[in-house]
mmCIF file of C-alpha atoms in Angstrom:
data_model
loop_
_atom_site.group_PDB
_atom_site.id
_atom_site.type_symbol
_atom_site.label_atom_id
_atom_site.label_comp_id
_atom_site.label_asym_id
_atom_site.label_seq_id
_atom_site.Cartn_x
_atom_site.Cartn_y
_atom_site.Cartn_z
ATOM 1 C CA MET A 1 -33.125 49.999 -9.858
ATOM 2 C CA THR A 2 -31.200 48.029 -7.302
ATOM 3 C CA HIS A 3 -28.589 45.611 -8.901
ATOM 4 C CA ASN A 4 -28.747 42.219 -6.506
ATOM 5 C CA HIS A 5 -24.113 41.346 -7.672
ATOM 6 C CA ASN A 6 -24.040 38.937 -5.226
ATOM 7 C CA PRO A 7 -22.405 35.799 -7.288
ATOM 8 C CA LEU A 8 -25.200 33.073 -7.952
ATOM 9 C CA PRO A 9 -23.804 29.551 -6.237
ATOM 10 C CA GLU A 10 -21.968 27.524 -8.547
ATOM 11 C CA HIS A 11 -22.765 23.424 -8.993
ATOM 12 C CA GLU A 12 -21.536 21.057 -6.884
ATOM 13 C CA LEU A 13 -19.629 19.147 -9.688
ATOM 14 C CA LEU A 14 -18.192 22.265 -10.448
ATOM 15 C CA THR A 15 -16.463 23.750 -8.066
ATOM 16 C CA HIS A 16 -15.526 19.436 -7.277
ATOM 17 C CA LYS A 17 -11.624 19.520 -7.955
ATOM 18 C CA SER A 18 -10.566 16.548 -9.581
ATOM 19 C CA PHE A 19 -9.023 13.352 -8.604
ATOM 20 C CA LEU A 20 -5.566 13.728 -9.877
ATOM 21 C CA LYS A 21 -5.896 17.432 -8.129
ATOM 22 C CA SER A 22 -7.206 16.588 -5.342
ATOM 23 C CA LEU A 23 -3.897 14.292 -4.398
ATOM 24 C CA ASN A 24 -1.160 15.717 -1.530
ATOM 25 C CA THR A 25 2.689 15.252 -1.168
ATOM 26 C CA VAL A 26 1.776 12.882 0.796
ATOM 27 C CA ASP A 27 0.282 10.539 -1.971
ATOM 28 C CA CYS A 28 2.972 10.907 -4.311
ATOM 29 C CA LEU A 29 4.985 9.918 -1.787
ATOM 30 C CA PHE A 30 3.718 6.806 -1.032
ATOM 31 C CA ALA A 31 3.538 6.484 -5.180
ATOM 32 C CA LEU A 32 6.785 6.703 -4.838
ATOM 33 C CA LEU A 33 7.295 4.267 -1.231
ATOM 34 C CA THR A 34 5.168 1.728 -3.621
ATOM 35 C CA ALA A 35 7.645 2.231 -6.785
ATOM 36 C CA ALA A 36 10.763 1.420 -4.849
ATOM 37 C CA GLY A 37 8.916 -1.584 -2.785
ATOM 38 C CA ALA A 38 8.443 -3.048 -6.297
ATOM 39 C CA PHE A 39 11.612 -2.673 -7.962
ATOM 40 C CA PHE A 40 13.545 -4.306 -4.420
ATOM 41 C CA ALA A 41 11.206 -6.984 -4.959
ATOM 42 C CA GLN A 42 11.931 -7.371 -8.814
ATOM 43 C CA THR A 43 15.447 -6.937 -7.386
ATOM 44 C CA ARG A 44 15.919 -9.368 -5.276
ATOM 45 C CA ILE A 45 13.568 -12.290 -6.577
ATOM 46 C CA GLN A 46 14.276 -11.799 -10.556
ATOM 47 C CA HIS A 47 15.506 -15.265 -11.230
ATOM 48 C CA ALA A 48 11.919 -16.747 -9.319
ATOM 49 C CA MET A 49 10.061 -14.587 -11.901
ATOM 50 C CA ASP A 50 9.123 -15.293 -15.483
ATOM 51 C CA ILE A 51 7.647 -12.152 -17.519
ATOM 52 C CA TYR A 52 3.655 -12.399 -16.609
ATOM 53 C CA GLU A 53 5.065 -12.453 -12.677
ATOM 54 C CA MET A 54 6.050 -9.508 -13.332
ATOM 55 C CA VAL A 55 3.874 -7.364 -15.235
ATOM 56 C CA ILE A 56 1.698 -9.116 -12.442
ATOM 57 C CA LEU A 57 3.859 -7.235 -9.705
ATOM 58 C CA TRP A 58 4.275 -4.019 -11.236
ATOM 59 C CA ALA A 59 -0.276 -4.306 -11.812
ATOM 60 C CA SER A 60 0.316 -4.559 -8.053
ATOM 61 C CA ALA A 61 1.933 -2.204 -7.231
ATOM 62 C CA GLY A 62 -0.194 0.746 -9.253
ATOM 63 C CA ILE A 63 -3.623 -0.782 -7.581
ATOM 64 C CA THR A 64 -1.857 -0.426 -4.158
ATOM 65 C CA VAL A 65 -1.042 3.576 -5.340
ATOM 66 C CA PHE A 66 -4.628 3.919 -7.022
ATOM 67 C CA LEU A 67 -5.963 2.066 -3.029
ATOM 68 C CA GLY A 68 -3.762 4.383 -1.650
ATOM 69 C CA TRP A 69 -5.338 7.073 -2.907
ATOM 70 C CA PHE A 70 -8.428 6.498 -2.943
ATOM 71 C CA PHE A 71 -8.872 5.223 0.467
ATOM 72 C CA LYS A 72 -5.666 7.224 2.488
ATOM 73 C CA PRO A 73 -5.518 4.929 5.292
ATOM 74 C CA MET A 74 -4.320 2.667 2.972
ATOM 75 C CA ARG A 75 -1.413 4.536 2.469
ATOM 76 C CA TRP A 76 0.347 3.250 6.438
ATOM 77 C CA PHE A 77 -1.687 0.287 6.101
ATOM 78 C CA VAL A 78 0.441 -1.153 2.975
ATOM 79 C CA PRO A 79 3.416 -0.149 4.166
ATOM 80 C CA LEU A 80 2.690 -1.133 7.921
ATOM 81 C CA CYS A 81 2.627 -4.859 6.450
ATOM 82 C CA ALA A 82 5.614 -4.536 4.265
ATOM 83 C CA VAL A 83 7.314 -4.006 7.411
ATOM 84 C CA LEU A 84 6.415 -6.080 9.200
ATOM 85 C CA ALA A 85 6.748 -8.945 7.082
ATOM 86 C CA TYR A 86 10.449 -8.424 5.832
ATOM 87 C CA GLY A 87 11.517 -7.878 9.459
ATOM 88 C CA ALA A 88 10.164 -11.281 9.572
ATOM 89 C CA VAL A 89 11.637 -12.142 6.484
ATOM 90 C CA MET A 90 15.174 -11.044 8.268
ATOM 91 C CA LEU A 91 14.714 -12.711 10.916
ATOM 92 C CA TYR A 92 14.325 -16.373 9.200
ATOM 93 C CA ASP A 93 17.435 -15.570 7.324
ATOM 94 C CA GLY A 94 17.073 -17.740 5.168
ATOM 95 C CA GLU A 95 15.855 -20.230 7.635
ATOM 96 C CA ILE A 96 12.744 -21.918 8.413
ATOM 97 C CA THR A 97 14.145 -24.040 12.040
ATOM 98 C CA HIS A 98 14.417 -19.941 13.755
ATOM 99 C CA SER A 99 10.385 -20.014 13.927
ATOM 100 C CA ASP A 100 11.584 -21.534 17.333
ATOM 101 C CA SER A 101 13.427 -17.449 18.116
ATOM 102 C CA PHE A 102 10.554 -14.618 20.666
ATOM 103 C CA LEU A 103 9.573 -12.707 17.846
ATOM 104 C CA LEU A 104 8.599 -15.288 15.251
ATOM 105 C CA LYS A 105 7.389 -17.263 17.325
ATOM 106 C CA TYR A 106 5.218 -15.225 19.152
ATOM 107 C CA PHE A 107 4.262 -12.007 16.285
ATOM 108 C CA LEU A 108 5.451 -12.632 13.118
ATOM 109 C CA SER A 109 5.576 -16.209 11.840
ATOM 110 C CA SER A 110 2.793 -17.020 9.640
ATOM 111 C CA GLN A 111 1.107 -18.831 11.720
ATOM 112 C CA SER A 112 1.369 -16.369 14.879
ATOM 113 C CA ALA A 113 -0.352 -13.673 13.004
ATOM 114 C CA ILE A 114 -2.588 -15.346 11.522
ATOM 115 C CA MET A 115 -3.885 -16.330 15.191
ATOM 116 C CA TRP A 116 -3.473 -12.535 16.087
ATOM 117 C CA GLN A 117 -5.999 -11.445 12.876
ATOM 118 C CA CYS A 118 -8.447 -14.719 14.668
ATOM 119 C CA ALA A 119 -8.767 -12.972 18.263
ATOM 120 C CA PHE A 120 -8.374 -9.745 17.347
ATOM 121 C CA VAL A 121 -11.863 -10.005 15.740
ATOM 122 C CA PHE A 122 -13.561 -11.485 18.242
ATOM 123 C CA PHE A 123 -11.741 -7.984 20.226
ATOM 124 C CA ALA A 124 -13.817 -6.001 17.698
ATOM 125 C CA LEU A 125 -16.687 -8.011 17.805
ATOM 126 C CA PHE A 126 -17.209 -7.899 21.537
ATOM 127 C CA ALA A 127 -16.271 -4.503 21.314
ATOM 128 C CA TYR A 128 -19.121 -2.896 18.213
ATOM 129 C CA ILE A 129 -21.761 -4.658 19.622
ATOM 130 C CA THR A 130 -20.873 -3.179 23.066
ATOM 131 C CA GLY A 131 -20.199 -0.095 21.320
ATOM 132 C CA ALA A 132 -23.607 -0.133 19.553
ATOM 133 C CA VAL A 133 -25.596 -0.895 23.299
ATOM 134 C CA LEU A 134 -24.448 1.602 25.453
ATOM 135 C CA ALA A 135 -24.721 4.277 22.101
ATOM 136 C CA GLN A 136 -28.523 3.557 21.864
ATOM 137 C CA ARG A 137 -28.729 4.066 25.712
ATOM 138 C CA LYS A 138 -27.191 6.974 26.089
ATOM 139 C CA ASN A 139 -28.400 8.589 21.811
ATOM 140 C CA VAL A 140 -25.321 9.178 20.771
ATOM 141 C CA ALA A 141 -23.716 8.386 17.645
ATOM 142 C CA THR A 142 -20.348 6.525 18.585
ATOM 143 C CA ASN A 143 -18.290 6.181 21.764
ATOM 144 C CA THR A 144 -14.932 4.754 22.301
ATOM 145 C CA LEU A 145 -15.299 1.554 22.802
ATOM 146 C CA LEU A 146 -16.817 1.835 18.641
ATOM 147 C CA GLY A 147 -13.818 3.224 18.114
ATOM 148 C CA MET A 148 -11.799 0.533 19.194
ATOM 149 C CA GLY A 149 -13.640 -1.545 17.357
ATOM 150 C CA SER A 150 -12.706 0.551 14.527
ATOM 151 C CA VAL A 151 -9.058 -0.523 15.849
ATOM 152 C CA PHE A 152 -9.091 -3.820 16.584
ATOM 153 C CA ALA A 153 -10.873 -4.384 13.031
ATOM 154 C CA TRP A 154 -6.917 -2.553 11.508
ATOM 155 C CA VAL A 155 -5.686 -5.042 13.277
ATOM 156 C CA SER A 156 -7.034 -8.168 12.883
ATOM 157 C CA ALA A 157 -6.608 -6.649 9.113
ATOM 158 C CA VAL A 158 -2.602 -5.672 9.684
ATOM 159 C CA ALA A 159 -2.145 -9.184 11.100
ATOM 160 C CA GLY A 160 -3.995 -11.029 8.353
ATOM 161 C CA PHE A 161 -1.594 -9.709 5.446
ATOM 162 C CA THR A 162 1.029 -10.000 7.439
ATOM 163 C CA GLY A 163 0.091 -13.080 7.986
ATOM 164 C CA LEU A 164 0.077 -13.765 4.040
ATOM 165 C CA LEU A 165 2.686 -11.996 3.289
ATOM 166 C CA VAL A 166 5.438 -14.536 5.576
ATOM 167 C CA ARG A 167 3.917 -18.007 4.326
ATOM 168 C CA TRP A 168 4.864 -16.911 1.308
ATOM 169 C CA HIS A 169 7.836 -16.407 2.325
ATOM 170 C CA GLU A 170 8.043 -20.131 4.265
ATOM 171 C CA SER A 171 6.634 -22.074 1.262
ATOM 172 C CA TYR A 172 9.310 -21.108 0.217
ATOM 173 C CA LEU A 173 12.938 -22.058 2.429
ATOM 174 C CA LEU A 174 10.560 -24.985 3.496
ATOM 175 C CA ARG A 175 10.315 -25.948 -0.567
ATOM 176 C CA PRO A 176 12.447 -23.739 -2.136
ATOM 177 C CA ASP A 177 11.293 -25.917 -5.561
ATOM 178 C CA ALA A 178 7.833 -25.450 -4.943
ATOM 179 C CA GLY A 179 6.685 -21.907 -3.713
ATOM 180 C CA HIS A 180 3.249 -20.045 -4.081
ATOM 181 C CA ILE A 181 1.543 -17.584 -3.003
ATOM 182 C CA PRO A 182 -0.922 -18.592 -0.040
ATOM 183 C CA VAL A 183 -4.271 -18.864 -1.825
ATOM 184 C CA SER A 184 -4.345 -22.340 -2.786
ATOM 185 C CA ASN A 185 -6.423 -23.622 -0.090
ATOM 186 C CA LEU A 186 -10.043 -23.301 2.021
ATOM 187 C CA TYR A 187 -6.891 -22.189 4.911
ATOM 188 C CA GLU A 188 -5.032 -19.557 3.003
ATOM 189 C CA VAL A 189 -8.783 -17.882 0.849
ATOM 190 C CA PHE A 190 -10.150 -17.301 4.291
ATOM 191 C CA ILE A 191 -7.718 -15.963 5.958
ATOM 192 C CA LEU A 192 -7.590 -13.981 3.248
ATOM 193 C CA PHE A 193 -11.340 -13.609 3.016
ATOM 194 C CA LEU A 194 -11.139 -12.100 5.840
ATOM 195 C CA VAL A 195 -8.377 -9.265 5.180
ATOM 196 C CA ILE A 196 -10.859 -8.416 2.151
ATOM 197 C CA THR A 197 -14.106 -7.772 4.493
ATOM 198 C CA ALA A 198 -12.789 -6.129 7.999
ATOM 199 C CA LEU A 199 -10.794 -3.259 4.907
ATOM 200 C CA MET A 200 -13.908 -3.391 2.792
ATOM 201 C CA TYR A 201 -15.550 -2.688 5.932
ATOM 202 C CA LEU A 202 -13.261 -0.039 7.426
ATOM 203 C CA TYR A 203 -14.116 1.589 3.878
ATOM 204 C CA TYR A 204 -17.724 1.901 4.303
ATOM 205 C CA GLU A 205 -17.488 2.303 7.380
ATOM 206 C CA ALA A 206 -15.550 5.662 6.928
ATOM 207 C CA ARG A 207 -17.693 6.762 4.312
ATOM 208 C CA PHE A 208 -21.370 6.213 5.964
ATOM 209 C CA ALA A 209 -20.627 6.926 9.621
ATOM 210 C CA VAL A 210 -21.388 3.132 9.825
ATOM 211 C CA GLN A 211 -19.719 2.541 12.560
ATOM 212 C CA LYS A 212 -23.013 0.812 14.646
ATOM 213 C CA LEU A 213 -22.959 -2.217 11.942
ATOM 214 C CA GLY A 214 -19.462 -3.172 12.240
ATOM 215 C CA GLY A 215 -21.306 -5.763 15.118
ATOM 216 C CA PHE A 216 -23.003 -7.482 11.958
ATOM 217 C CA VAL A 217 -20.631 -8.066 9.875
ATOM 218 C CA PHE A 218 -18.334 -9.390 12.522
ATOM 219 C CA SER A 219 -20.148 -11.460 13.651
ATOM 220 C CA PHE A 220 -20.471 -12.809 10.095
ATOM 221 C CA MET A 221 -16.423 -12.889 10.013
ATOM 222 C CA ALA A 222 -15.973 -14.473 14.060
ATOM 223 C CA ILE A 223 -17.865 -17.260 11.989
ATOM 224 C CA VAL A 224 -15.531 -17.584 9.418
ATOM 225 C CA VAL A 225 -12.511 -17.783 11.891
ATOM 226 C CA GLY A 226 -14.188 -20.405 14.440
ATOM 227 C CA PHE A 227 -14.492 -22.502 10.779
ATOM 228 C CA VAL A 228 -10.015 -21.517 10.023
ATOM 229 C CA LEU A 229 -9.576 -22.439 13.992
ATOM 230 C CA TRP A 230 -11.579 -26.356 13.285
ATOM 231 C CA TYR A 231 -10.193 -26.294 10.020
ATOM 232 C CA SER A 232 -6.418 -25.426 10.673
ATOM 233 C CA PHE A 233 -6.336 -27.731 14.402
ATOM 234 C CA SER A 234 -8.972 -30.422 13.037
ATOM 235 C CA ARG A 235 -6.976 -31.106 9.912
ATOM 236 C CA GLU A 236 -3.438 -28.672 10.330
ATOM 237 C CA ALA A 237 -4.831 -26.968 8.051
ATOM 238 C CA HIS A 238 -2.264 -24.066 8.444
ATOM 239 C CA THR A 239 0.190 -26.622 6.867
ATOM 240 C CA ILE A 240 1.834 -25.984 4.186
ATOM 241 C CA GLN A 241 1.048 -28.386 1.520
ATOM 242 C CA PRO A 242 2.514 -27.653 -2.342
ATOM 243 C CA LEU A 243 0.511 -26.538 -4.721
ATOM 244 C CA ILE A 244 -1.074 -29.092 -7.202
ATOM 245 C CA PRO A 245 -0.687 -29.266 -10.723
ATOM 246 C CA ALA A 246 -3.765 -27.598 -11.574
ATOM 247 C CA LEU A 247 -3.094 -24.535 -9.775
ATOM 248 C CA GLN A 248 0.527 -24.194 -10.766
ATOM 249 C CA SER A 249 -0.329 -21.146 -13.291
ATOM 250 C CA TRP A 250 -0.041 -17.386 -12.549
ATOM 251 C CA TRP A 251 -3.459 -16.902 -13.216
ATOM 252 C CA MET A 252 -3.985 -18.348 -9.639
ATOM 253 C CA LYS A 253 -2.523 -15.748 -8.581
ATOM 254 C CA ILE A 254 -4.989 -12.563 -10.172
ATOM 255 C CA HIS A 255 -8.465 -14.879 -10.292
ATOM 256 C CA VAL A 256 -8.346 -16.032 -6.392
ATOM 257 C CA PRO A 257 -7.867 -12.155 -4.749
ATOM 258 C CA ALA A 258 -10.979 -10.700 -7.563
ATOM 259 C CA ASN A 259 -12.691 -13.806 -6.916
ATOM 260 C CA PHE A 260 -12.609 -13.282 -2.888
ATOM 261 C CA ILE A 261 -12.881 -9.007 -3.354
ATOM 262 C CA GLY A 262 -16.692 -9.873 -4.767
ATOM 263 C CA TYR A 263 -17.030 -13.102 -2.231
ATOM 264 C CA GLY A 264 -16.354 -10.017 0.187
ATOM 265 C CA ALA A 265 -18.896 -7.860 -0.718
ATOM 266 C CA PHE A 266 -21.258 -10.266 -0.829
ATOM 267 C CA CYS A 267 -21.287 -11.555 2.220
ATOM 268 C CA ILE A 268 -21.272 -7.768 3.731
ATOM 269 C CA ALA A 269 -24.223 -6.853 1.266
ATOM 270 C CA ALA A 270 -25.395 -10.204 3.931
ATOM 271 C CA MET A 271 -24.848 -8.492 6.976
ATOM 272 C CA LEU A 272 -26.417 -4.565 6.117
ATOM 273 C CA GLY A 273 -29.326 -6.558 4.589
ATOM 274 C CA ILE A 274 -29.839 -8.630 8.740
ATOM 275 C CA ALA A 275 -29.650 -4.902 9.555
ATOM 276 C CA GLU A 276 -31.345 -3.766 7.296
ATOM 277 C CA LEU A 277 -34.279 -6.138 7.657
ATOM 278 C CA TRP A 278 -33.949 -4.857 11.391
ATOM 279 C CA ALA A 279 -33.624 -1.148 11.018
ATOM 280 C CA LEU A 280 -36.908 -1.940 9.206
ATOM 281 C CA ARG A 281 -38.785 -3.166 11.748
ATOM 282 C CA ASN A 282 -38.342 -1.080 14.716
ATOM 283 C CA GLU A 283 -39.439 2.141 12.230
ATOM 284 C CA ASN A 284 -42.854 0.351 11.355
ATOM 285 C CA ALA A 285 -43.327 -0.866 15.064
ATOM 286 C CA GLY A 286 -41.930 2.756 16.019
ATOM 287 C CA LYS A 287 -39.520 1.614 18.186
ATOM 288 C CA LYS A 288 -35.984 3.773 18.676
ATOM 289 C CA SER A 289 -32.648 1.767 17.378
ATOM 290 C CA SER A 290 -29.116 2.377 17.064
ATOM 291 C CA LEU A 291 -29.466 1.168 13.441
ATOM 292 C CA PRO A 292 -28.521 3.759 10.970
ATOM 293 C CA PRO A 293 -31.428 4.306 8.887
ATOM 294 C CA SER A 294 -32.878 1.943 6.699
ATOM 295 C CA GLN A 295 -31.984 3.900 4.091
ATOM 296 C CA VAL A 296 -28.736 4.148 4.997
ATOM 297 C CA ILE A 297 -28.131 0.899 5.218
ATOM 298 C CA GLU A 298 -29.068 -0.194 2.137
ATOM 299 C CA GLU A 299 -27.542 2.795 0.273
ATOM 300 C CA VAL A 300 -24.924 0.604 1.686
ATOM 301 C CA MET A 301 -25.566 -2.952 1.039
ATOM 302 C CA TYR A 302 -25.742 -1.353 -2.728
ATOM 303 C CA LYS A 303 -22.654 0.068 -2.608
ATOM 304 C CA ALA A 304 -20.892 -3.038 -1.550
ATOM 305 C CA ILE A 305 -23.623 -5.235 -4.329
ATOM 306 C CA ALA A 306 -21.785 -2.816 -7.518
ATOM 307 C CA VAL A 307 -18.855 -3.550 -6.154
ATOM 308 C CA GLY A 308 -18.592 -7.462 -5.539
ATOM 309 C CA PHE A 309 -20.578 -7.755 -9.294
ATOM 310 C CA LEU A 310 -17.350 -5.836 -11.285
ATOM 311 C CA PHE A 311 -15.022 -7.766 -9.513
ATOM 312 C CA PHE A 312 -16.272 -11.317 -9.450
ATOM 313 C CA THR A 313 -17.118 -10.329 -12.905
ATOM 314 C CA ILE A 314 -13.853 -10.245 -13.811
ATOM 315 C CA ALA A 315 -12.466 -12.911 -11.463
ATOM 316 C CA THR A 316 -14.789 -15.254 -13.915
ATOM 317 C CA ILE A 317 -13.781 -13.893 -17.363
ATOM 318 C CA LEU A 318 -10.362 -14.459 -15.617
ATOM 319 C CA GLY A 319 -11.395 -18.315 -14.577
ATOM 320 C CA ALA A 320 -12.484 -18.328 -18.742
ATOM 321 C CA LEU A 321 -9.285 -17.256 -19.519
ATOM 322 C CA TRP A 322 -7.461 -19.283 -17.292
ATOM 323 C CA ALA A 323 -9.985 -22.302 -18.652
ATOM 324 C CA ALA A 324 -9.007 -21.764 -21.976
ATOM 325 C CA ASP A 325 -4.899 -22.298 -20.962
ATOM 326 C CA ALA A 326 -5.232 -25.153 -18.730
ATOM 327 C CA TRP A 327 -7.913 -27.457 -20.686
ATOM 328 C CA GLY A 328 -8.132 -25.418 -24.218
ATOM 329 C CA ARG A 329 -12.024 -24.215 -23.856
ATOM 330 C CA TYR A 330 -13.451 -21.507 -21.867
ATOM 331 C CA TRP A 331 -16.228 -22.777 -20.570
ATOM 332 C CA SER A 332 -17.337 -26.494 -19.991
ATOM 333 C CA TRP A 333 -20.874 -26.018 -18.004
ATOM 334 C CA ASP A 334 -18.530 -27.923 -14.533
ATOM 335 C CA PRO A 335 -21.160 -27.362 -11.419
ATOM 336 C CA LYS A 336 -18.044 -25.197 -9.807
ATOM 337 C CA GLU A 337 -18.379 -23.373 -13.599
ATOM 338 C CA THR A 338 -22.588 -22.814 -13.607
ATOM 339 C CA TRP A 339 -22.676 -21.784 -9.679
ATOM 340 C CA ALA A 340 -20.604 -19.417 -11.115
ATOM 341 C CA PHE A 341 -22.703 -18.068 -13.042
ATOM 342 C CA ILE A 342 -25.457 -18.517 -11.349
ATOM 343 C CA VAL A 343 -24.176 -16.021 -8.488
ATOM 344 C CA TRP A 344 -22.886 -13.168 -11.372
ATOM 345 C CA LEU A 345 -26.900 -14.006 -12.530
ATOM 346 C CA ASN A 346 -28.211 -13.337 -9.221
ATOM 347 C CA TYR A 347 -26.648 -10.198 -8.089
ATOM 348 C CA ALA A 348 -26.865 -9.439 -12.253
ATOM 349 C CA VAL A 349 -30.410 -9.111 -11.343
ATOM 350 C CA TRP A 350 -30.576 -7.371 -8.205
ATOM 351 C CA LEU A 351 -28.355 -4.442 -8.924
ATOM 352 C CA HIS A 352 -31.213 -4.286 -12.631
ATOM 353 C CA LEU A 353 -34.084 -4.544 -10.205
ATOM 354 C CA ARG A 354 -32.641 -1.667 -8.517
ATOM 355 C CA LEU A 355 -31.534 0.960 -10.795
ATOM 356 C CA VAL A 356 -33.786 0.078 -13.358
ATOM 357 C CA ALA A 357 -37.162 -1.246 -11.872
ATOM 358 C CA GLY A 358 -36.207 1.384 -8.840
ATOM 359 C CA TRP A 359 -37.468 -1.002 -6.128
ATOM 360 C CA ARG A 360 -36.363 -1.048 -2.298
ATOM 361 C CA GLY A 361 -37.122 -1.405 0.881
ATOM 362 C CA LYS A 362 -37.158 -5.384 2.374
ATOM 363 C CA ILE A 363 -37.575 -7.737 -1.156
ATOM 364 C CA LEU A 364 -33.308 -6.715 -1.402
ATOM 365 C CA ALA A 365 -32.607 -6.803 1.658
ATOM 366 C CA TRP A 366 -34.389 -10.548 1.571
ATOM 367 C CA TRP A 367 -32.203 -11.149 -1.758
ATOM 368 C CA ALA A 368 -28.967 -10.180 -0.401
ATOM 369 C CA VAL A 369 -29.378 -12.183 2.631
ATOM 370 C CA ILE A 370 -30.181 -15.048 0.843
ATOM 371 C CA GLY A 371 -27.617 -14.663 -1.745
ATOM 372 C CA LEU A 372 -25.282 -15.416 0.860
ATOM 373 C CA PHE A 373 -26.584 -19.117 0.901
ATOM 374 C CA VAL A 374 -25.837 -19.113 -3.368
ATOM 375 C CA THR A 375 -22.072 -17.576 -2.826
ATOM 376 C CA ALA A 376 -21.601 -20.322 0.000
ATOM 377 C CA PHE A 377 -22.980 -22.759 -1.711
ATOM 378 C CA ALA A 378 -20.912 -21.694 -5.136
ATOM 379 C CA PHE A 379 -17.697 -21.371 -3.066
ATOM 380 C CA ILE A 380 -18.245 -24.447 -0.675
ATOM 381 C CA GLY A 381 -20.824 -26.798 -1.140
ATOM 382 C CA VAL A 382 -20.090 -27.247 -4.731
ATOM 383 C CA ASN A 383 -16.487 -29.002 -3.767
ATOM 384 C CA MET A 384 -18.261 -30.395 -0.933
ATOM 385 C CA PHE A 385 -21.071 -32.363 -3.145
ATOM 386 C CA LEU A 386 -20.845 -32.317 -6.454
ATOM 387 C CA SER A 387 -17.258 -32.844 -8.498
ATOM 388 C CA GLY A 388 -15.558 -32.377 -11.813
ATOM 389 C CA LEU A 389 -12.975 -29.972 -12.319
ATOM 390 C CA HIS A 390 -12.486 -28.083 -9.423
ATOM 391 C CA SER A 391 -12.553 -30.302 -7.360
ATOM 392 C CA TYR A 392 -9.627 -30.391 -6.100
ATOM 393 C CA GLY A 393 -10.688 -27.511 -3.175
ATOM 394 C CA THR A 394 -12.752 -30.400 -1.268
ATOM 395 C CA LEU A 395 -12.796 -29.640 2.737
#
């Protein structure tokens, strides 16, 4: 009788390391650096912070550490933006008139950095589209141009986030008694939207190896950049204004960013929906496609909607708490609140149909695309065409 002494293979779940055990020295150093930065910020501006803002500061530090551990490029992204922004603070030296210095005027002032962000969105779009076309012709998974698209996408995110941090400081230089986090008007939140959308796409690009989808996502981002440029030059929206009374609350610092993670994810999903429809058409016709398989695109789309739904839910709850604090009631069926509920319900049904009913393919792709128009109306259309408690966000 022979005996097989070969050990049985272990199940993947048994060999998988826990999240904490997968951390290395660099992760620990990043956490210490982030904590040191938060401590430095608290000691420097403690006089301008109440207990709620201190909680937000340290909660933000904790979230930053988690993001750096979860998505490794954030370990250099956050410190780089912080160093660039602090360099701008040093160049200002407490005087807004120093904005005429070379580095501030052309690179590190908020408006200069944001203009670089806008430029690199177009650079990334060109590189992604051209790279995808060449990759299809040569039948390769990636090439130099697609790699350049990823680099340009990172540069746009760095420039945009740095610009927002510097703009925060500039608001205090202009109005020491009315400085505020730069998420108070359409111009500022669209810059935040561009940063969040780029970072989320870059995560999915690295996670699922879908560089060829960059052209779809950055096409929409280029449209947003066009709006930002028009809004800036025709309405002078880039001018820093004091907060209106309705927005003078620490709730804004957590409600708005959570909302725009949701918006960014939903917009990515819509662009991926277009990509999936294109991929399905090519697959059904037996044509060669430069895109990933439709099943892969749909999986990325599902992940984006799931993340967006989570953060939009959190943002809606935070908005209700803010409303109770400001107006004495959690929900009043104001047009903005009503359409926020419609957006939430739209994606809740989408997730239910995919996870419970098992729907796949074209109908979910179309649903994601249509969802973009529902979301856009909830964000901009309500402010333009309907009046209510949230009418301060008009164009």
